[in-house]
Coordinates of C-alpha atoms and ligand atoms in Angstrom, one line a residue:
M1 CA -156.4 118.8 304.1
E2 CA -158.6 121.3 302.4
S3 CA -161.5 119.8 304.2
C4 CA -159.8 120.3 307.6
L5 CA -159.1 123.9 306.8
A6 CA -162.7 124.5 305.8
V7 CA -163.9 123.1 309.1
E8 CA -161.3 125.1 311.0
R9 CA -162.5 128.3 309.4
E10 CA -166.0 127.6 310.6
L11 CA -164.7 126.8 314.0
D12 CA -162.7 130.0 314.2
R13 CA -165.9 132.0 313.3
V14 CA -167.7 130.3 316.2
L15 CA -164.8 130.9 318.6
A16 CA -164.6 134.6 317.6
K17 CA -168.3 135.1 318.1
F18 CA -168.3 133.2 321.4
N19 CA -165.4 135.3 322.8
G20 CA -167.1 138.5 321.7
L21 CA -170.3 137.5 323.3
R22 CA -168.6 136.4 326.5
N23 CA -166.7 139.7 326.9
H24 CA -169.8 141.7 326.2
S25 CA -172.0 139.8 328.6
N26 CA -169.4 139.8 331.3
E27 CA -169.2 143.6 331.1
A28 CA -172.9 144.0 331.1
V29 CA -173.3 141.6 334.1
E30 CA -170.6 143.4 336.1
E31 CA -172.1 146.8 335.4
L32 CA -175.5 145.6 336.6
I33 CA -174.1 144.0 339.7
H34 CA -172.3 147.2 340.4
S35 CA -175.5 149.4 340.2
L36 CA -177.6 146.9 342.1
Q37 CA -174.9 146.9 344.8
S38 CA -175.0 150.7 345.1
I39 CA -178.8 150.7 345.3
C40 CA -178.6 148.0 348.0
N41 CA -176.2 150.1 350.0
E42 CA -178.3 153.2 349.6
L43 CA -181.5 151.4 350.7
Q44 CA -179.7 149.9 353.8
S45 CA -178.5 153.3 354.9
G46 CA -181.7 155.2 354.4
Q47 CA -184.9 155.0 356.5
D48 CA -187.7 155.3 354.0
I49 CA -187.7 154.7 350.3
T50 CA -188.0 158.0 348.4
S51 CA -189.9 158.2 345.1
T52 CA -186.6 158.8 343.3
Q53 CA -185.1 155.7 344.8
S54 CA -188.2 153.7 343.8
A55 CA -188.0 155.0 340.2
I56 CA -184.3 154.1 340.0
L57 CA -185.1 150.6 341.4
V58 CA -187.8 150.0 338.8
Q59 CA -185.5 151.2 336.1
T60 CA -182.6 148.9 337.2
V61 CA -184.9 145.9 337.4
K62 CA -186.0 146.6 333.9
R63 CA -182.4 146.9 332.8
V64 CA -181.6 143.5 334.4
R65 CA -184.5 141.9 332.6
D66 CA -183.5 143.4 329.3
A67 CA -179.9 142.2 329.8
V68 CA -181.0 138.7 330.6
Q69 CA -183.2 138.7 327.5
R70 CA -180.4 139.9 325.4
V71 CA -177.9 137.3 326.6
S72 CA -180.4 134.6 326.0
T73 CA -181.1 135.8 322.4
E74 CA -177.3 135.9 321.7
H75 CA -176.9 132.5 323.2
K76 CA -179.6 131.2 320.8
E77 CA -177.7 132.8 317.9
L78 CA -174.5 131.0 319.0
H79 CA -176.4 127.7 318.7
G80 CA -176.8 128.4 315.0
S81 CA -173.1 129.0 314.5
V82 CA -172.2 125.8 316.4
S83 CA -174.5 123.7 314.3
K84 CA -172.9 125.2 311.2
V85 CA -169.7 123.6 312.3
G86 CA -171.4 120.2 312.4
K87 CA -172.8 120.8 308.9
S88 CA -169.4 121.9 307.7
V89 CA -168.0 118.6 309.0
D90 CA -170.7 116.7 307.2
R91 CA -170.1 118.6 304.0
N92 CA -166.3 118.3 304.0
F93 CA -165.8 114.8 305.2
I94 CA -167.5 111.9 303.5
S95 CA -169.0 109.5 306.0
D96 CA -171.0 107.5 303.5
F97 CA -168.7 104.9 302.1
T98 CA -171.4 102.8 300.6
A99 CA -170.5 104.4 297.2
V100 CA -167.3 102.4 297.1
T101 CA -168.1 99.4 299.3
P102 CA -170.6 97.0 297.9
D103 CA -173.4 96.0 300.3
T104 CA -171.2 93.1 301.3
F105 CA -172.0 93.1 304.9
E106 CA -175.8 93.6 304.5
N107 CA -176.6 89.9 304.4
A108 CA -176.5 87.8 307.5
K109 CA -174.0 85.3 306.3
N110 CA -171.3 87.9 305.5
N111 CA -172.1 89.8 308.6
N112 CA -171.5 86.7 310.5
L113 CA -168.2 86.1 308.7
L114 CA -167.1 89.6 309.6
N115 CA -167.9 89.1 313.2
E116 CA -165.9 85.9 313.1
V117 CA -162.9 87.8 311.6
I118 CA -163.2 90.4 314.4
C119 CA -163.4 87.7 317.0
E120 CA -160.3 86.0 315.6
H121 CA -158.5 89.3 315.7
F122 CA -159.2 89.7 319.4
L123 CA -158.1 86.1 320.0
R124 CA -154.9 86.8 318.2
Q125 CA -154.3 89.9 320.3
G126 CA -154.8 88.0 323.5
M127 CA -158.0 90.0 324.3
L128 CA -159.8 86.8 325.2
D129 CA -162.6 88.4 327.3
I130 CA -163.6 90.7 324.5
A131 CA -163.6 87.8 322.0
E132 CA -165.8 85.9 324.4
S133 CA -168.3 88.8 324.8
L134 CA -168.4 89.2 321.0
T135 CA -169.0 85.5 320.6
Q136 CA -172.0 85.7 322.9
D137 CA -173.4 89.0 321.6
A138 CA -173.1 88.1 318.0
R139 CA -174.2 84.5 318.7
L140 CA -171.1 83.2 317.0
E141 CA -170.2 79.6 317.1
V142 CA -166.5 79.6 317.6
D143 CA -165.3 76.1 318.0
S144 CA -163.0 75.6 321.0
S145 CA -160.5 73.9 318.8
R146 CA -160.1 77.3 317.0
K147 CA -159.6 79.1 320.2
E148 CA -157.1 76.8 321.8
P149 CA -154.1 77.5 319.5
F150 CA -154.4 81.2 320.2
L151 CA -154.7 80.6 324.0
E152 CA -151.5 78.5 323.8
L153 CA -149.7 81.0 321.6
H154 CA -150.4 83.8 324.1
R155 CA -149.5 81.8 327.1
I156 CA -146.1 81.0 325.6
L157 CA -145.6 84.5 324.3
E158 CA -146.4 86.0 327.7
A159 CA -143.9 83.7 329.3
L160 CA -141.2 84.6 326.8
K161 CA -141.8 88.3 327.5
Q162 CA -141.2 87.5 331.2
R163 CA -138.0 85.7 330.0
D164 CA -139.4 82.3 330.9
L165 CA -138.2 79.9 328.2
D166 CA -139.8 76.7 329.5
P167 CA -143.2 76.8 327.8
A168 CA -141.7 77.7 324.5
L169 CA -139.0 75.0 324.7
E170 CA -141.6 72.5 325.6
W171 CA -143.7 73.6 322.6
A172 CA -140.8 73.6 320.2
C173 CA -139.8 70.1 321.4
M174 CA -143.3 68.8 320.9
N175 CA -143.5 70.2 317.3
R176 CA -139.9 69.5 316.4
D177 CA -140.5 67.5 313.3
I178 CA -142.8 70.1 311.7
L179 CA -140.5 72.9 312.8
I180 CA -137.5 71.2 311.1
A181 CA -139.6 70.7 308.0
Q182 CA -140.3 74.5 308.1
R183 CA -136.5 75.1 308.4
S184 CA -137.3 76.9 311.7
S185 CA -134.4 77.9 313.9
L186 CA -136.7 78.5 316.9
E187 CA -135.5 75.6 319.0
F188 CA -131.9 76.4 318.5
K189 CA -132.5 80.1 319.4
L190 CA -134.4 79.1 322.6
H191 CA -131.5 76.8 323.7
R192 CA -129.0 79.6 322.9
L193 CA -130.9 82.0 325.1
R194 CA -130.9 79.5 328.0
F195 CA -127.2 79.0 327.5
I196 CA -126.5 82.7 327.5
E197 CA -128.5 83.0 330.8
L198 CA -126.1 80.4 332.2
I199 CA -122.8 81.9 331.0
K200 CA -123.9 85.3 332.2
E201 CA -123.4 84.0 335.7
G202 CA -119.7 83.4 335.1
T203 CA -117.8 80.5 336.5
R204 CA -120.5 79.9 339.1
R205 CA -122.6 78.0 336.7
Q206 CA -119.8 76.8 334.3
K207 CA -120.5 73.1 334.9
E208 CA -124.2 73.6 334.2
A209 CA -123.4 75.6 331.0
L210 CA -121.1 72.9 329.8
S211 CA -123.6 70.1 330.3
Y212 CA -126.4 72.3 328.8
S213 CA -124.2 72.7 325.6
R214 CA -125.0 69.0 324.8
N215 CA -128.4 70.3 323.7
F216 CA -126.7 71.9 320.7
A217 CA -125.5 68.6 319.3
M218 CA -128.4 68.3 316.9
F219 CA -127.9 71.8 315.5
G220 CA -124.2 71.3 314.6
S221 CA -124.5 71.4 310.9
Q222 CA -127.2 74.1 310.6
H223 CA -125.8 76.6 313.1
A224 CA -122.1 75.9 313.1
R225 CA -121.1 79.5 313.1
E226 CA -123.3 80.6 316.0
L227 CA -122.2 77.5 318.0
Q228 CA -118.6 78.5 317.5
V229 CA -119.4 81.9 319.1
L230 CA -121.2 80.3 322.0
M231 CA -118.4 77.8 322.7
G232 CA -115.8 80.5 322.3
S233 CA -117.5 82.5 325.0
L234 CA -116.9 79.8 327.5
L235 CA -113.2 80.7 327.6
Y236 CA -114.1 84.1 329.1
L237 CA -116.2 82.9 332.0
P238 CA -113.5 83.7 334.6
Q239 CA -113.4 87.4 333.6
G240 CA -117.1 87.6 332.8
I241 CA -118.8 87.8 329.4
E242 CA -119.4 91.5 329.9
N243 CA -115.7 92.1 329.8
S244 CA -115.1 89.9 326.8
P245 CA -115.3 90.2 323.0
Y246 CA -118.5 88.2 323.4
I247 CA -120.3 91.0 325.1
S248 CA -122.8 91.2 322.2
L249 CA -124.3 87.9 323.4
L250 CA -125.9 89.8 326.3
E251 CA -127.8 92.3 324.1
P252 CA -131.5 92.3 324.8
M253 CA -132.1 92.0 321.0
Y254 CA -132.0 88.2 321.4
W255 CA -135.0 88.3 323.6
E256 CA -136.9 90.6 321.3
E257 CA -136.0 88.4 318.4
I258 CA -137.2 85.3 320.0
C259 CA -140.8 86.6 320.4
D260 CA -140.9 87.4 316.7
V261 CA -139.4 84.0 315.7
F262 CA -141.9 82.2 317.9
T263 CA -144.9 84.1 316.6
R264 CA -143.9 83.6 313.0
D265 CA -143.1 79.9 313.3
A266 CA -146.2 79.1 315.5
C267 CA -148.4 80.9 313.0
A268 CA -146.9 79.1 310.1
L269 CA -147.4 75.8 311.9
M270 CA -151.0 76.6 312.6
G271 CA -151.5 77.7 309.0
L272 CA -152.2 81.3 310.1
S273 CA -150.8 84.5 308.7
V274 CA -148.4 86.3 311.1
E275 CA -150.4 89.5 310.9
S276 CA -154.1 89.7 311.7
P277 CA -156.1 89.7 308.5
L278 CA -158.4 92.3 310.0
S279 CA -155.6 94.9 310.7
V280 CA -154.1 94.3 307.3
G281 CA -157.6 94.7 305.7
I282 CA -158.2 97.9 307.5
R283 CA -154.8 99.4 306.7
A284 CA -155.2 98.5 303.1
G285 CA -158.7 100.0 303.1
C286 CA -157.5 103.3 304.6
K287 CA -155.0 103.5 301.8
A288 CA -157.4 102.5 299.0
L289 CA -160.5 104.5 300.1
P290 CA -159.3 108.1 299.2
P291 CA -158.5 107.3 295.5
L292 CA -161.7 105.2 295.3
L293 CA -163.8 108.0 296.7
S294 CA -162.3 110.6 294.3
I295 CA -162.8 108.4 291.3
K296 CA -166.4 107.8 292.3
Q297 CA -166.9 111.5 292.5
V298 CA -165.3 112.1 289.1
M299 CA -167.5 109.3 287.6
Q300 CA -170.6 110.9 289.1
Q301 CA -169.7 114.4 287.8
R302 CA -169.2 113.0 284.3
Q303 CA -172.3 110.9 284.7
V304 CA -170.6 107.7 284.0
A305 CA -171.1 106.2 287.4
S306 CA -172.7 103.1 285.8
V307 CA -169.3 102.2 284.3
W308 CA -168.3 100.8 287.7
S309 CA -171.0 98.3 287.9
S310 CA -169.0 95.2 288.8
K311 CA -168.5 95.5 292.6
D312 CA -166.0 92.6 292.6
E313 CA -163.7 94.7 290.5
L314 CA -162.1 98.1 291.2
P315 CA -162.4 100.8 288.6
V316 CA -158.7 101.7 289.0
E317 CA -155.5 100.0 289.9
I318 CA -154.8 100.7 293.6
E319 CA -151.1 100.5 294.4
L320 CA -150.7 99.6 298.1
G321 CA -147.0 99.0 298.1
K322 CA -144.8 96.0 298.5
E323 CA -145.8 95.2 302.1
Y324 CA -149.2 94.2 300.8
H325 CA -148.1 91.7 298.2
Y326 CA -149.0 88.3 299.4
H327 CA -149.9 86.1 296.4
S328 CA -148.4 85.6 293.0
I329 CA -150.8 86.6 290.3
F330 CA -151.4 84.4 287.3
A331 CA -152.1 86.2 284.0
C332 CA -153.2 83.9 281.2
P333 CA -150.6 84.0 278.4
I334 CA -153.3 83.3 275.8
L335 CA -156.1 85.7 276.8
R336 CA -153.9 88.1 278.7
Q337 CA -156.3 88.2 281.6
Q338 CA -155.6 88.0 285.2
S339 CA -157.0 84.7 286.7
N340 CA -159.7 84.8 289.3
E341 CA -162.1 82.4 291.1
N342 CA -164.2 81.8 288.0
N343 CA -161.3 81.7 285.6
P344 CA -158.5 80.0 287.5
P345 CA -155.2 78.9 286.1
M346 CA -155.2 75.3 284.7
R347 CA -152.1 73.1 284.4
L348 CA -152.2 71.0 281.2
V349 CA -150.8 67.5 281.1
C350 CA -147.7 68.8 279.3
G351 CA -147.0 71.2 282.2
H352 CA -148.0 74.4 280.5
V353 CA -150.5 76.6 282.4
I354 CA -153.3 78.6 280.8
S355 CA -156.5 80.0 282.2
K356 CA -159.7 78.0 282.3
D357 CA -161.4 80.3 279.8
A358 CA -158.5 79.8 277.4
L359 CA -158.7 76.1 277.9
N360 CA -162.4 76.1 277.1
K361 CA -161.9 78.2 274.0
L362 CA -159.1 76.0 272.7
S363 CA -160.8 72.7 273.4
S364 CA -162.7 71.0 270.6
G365 CA -164.8 68.3 272.0
N366 CA -162.9 66.7 274.8
K367 CA -159.5 67.4 273.2
V368 CA -157.1 70.3 273.4
K369 CA -153.8 71.0 271.7
C370 CA -151.4 72.9 274.0
P371 CA -150.7 76.2 272.3
Y372 CA -147.0 76.0 273.4
C373 CA -145.6 72.5 272.9
P374 CA -148.1 71.5 271.2
V375 CA -149.2 68.2 272.8
E376 CA -152.6 66.9 272.1
Q377 CA -154.4 66.0 275.3
I378 CA -157.8 65.5 276.9
S379 CA -159.0 68.8 278.3
T380 CA -160.6 67.4 281.4
E381 CA -157.2 66.1 282.5
A382 CA -156.0 69.7 283.2
I383 CA -155.7 70.4 286.9
Q384 CA -156.6 73.7 288.6
I385 CA -153.7 75.5 290.2
Y386 CA -154.0 77.3 293.5
F387 CA -151.6 80.1 294.4
Ligands
ZN1 ZN1 -147.7 72.3 276.5

């Protein structure tokens, strides 16, 4: 905020100077035009130019030249003030983030990975043409098998937004087994929407609605309560659902919900996160950068910048809030350290879990005694655990 105010002060200075200059030159120009005009009139009315008139003319021309010179000098000075604003922006806002970001993207491999993540983001958002251009420009090799799921996802989502249930129903039917294993309620909710569309029409489509209700047979146990509501609504077809206690069935919320349910279940089925990793990364970065930059500054001021040498580790804990919690963290109960790629959690044969470093420390030869139970076992039989 302070930085914004500092730049604003500089900007105010330029504006004040500019306004002063504009008023001043406007006045000068008008005055000059006025005197030239009167000379012009005088010359037109008279026959010959008298020596006085000639002297006045010479003088006026000189004044015009001086005025032009002055405006141009003042204009040059204004340039200086304008460039000061630019410098103030540079001074007050940090544009160099290399201090807090390791040179991760300098090497070609990581750069390529970054481009792939960006490309996947565009595919996720349905911006297929941009993804295509990026693939070509960055010479990415995006396998068509990676693109297709996104294309399908978007085709179905677009249809749902247009209130067309067919593609989604077809997809849900095709993936029924996996969806059931995921405890998904997508298929039921799709059928429910179609049913609501039918009963909305009143008795006109009563027969159709009744026969469609057979689709609910398989959801009897899981969605008994919702089915009761749907069946109960049939009683009110003659007077119209909108005039019945079931009016809430007509709320647009069901259509909004179905897009979310579909996206979530389809992403889970494809092994993708619901949110784009790129947008999550950027949002988290925006939150984490200010504290990191200020700690870097403090470290530099106290000349302890070298303390933060490990670029894989942050110098301070950054709390991003609950929405950014994705994975459980394992802390080794023996070494009291958080596990990481080099020191992953290991499950011992007895079922107790300790970190790899702890396992190595406790092992003597090929044997290890569990620090908890304490069962003697062969250390190589411990299995790495993935969260
Ligand atoms: Zn044990």
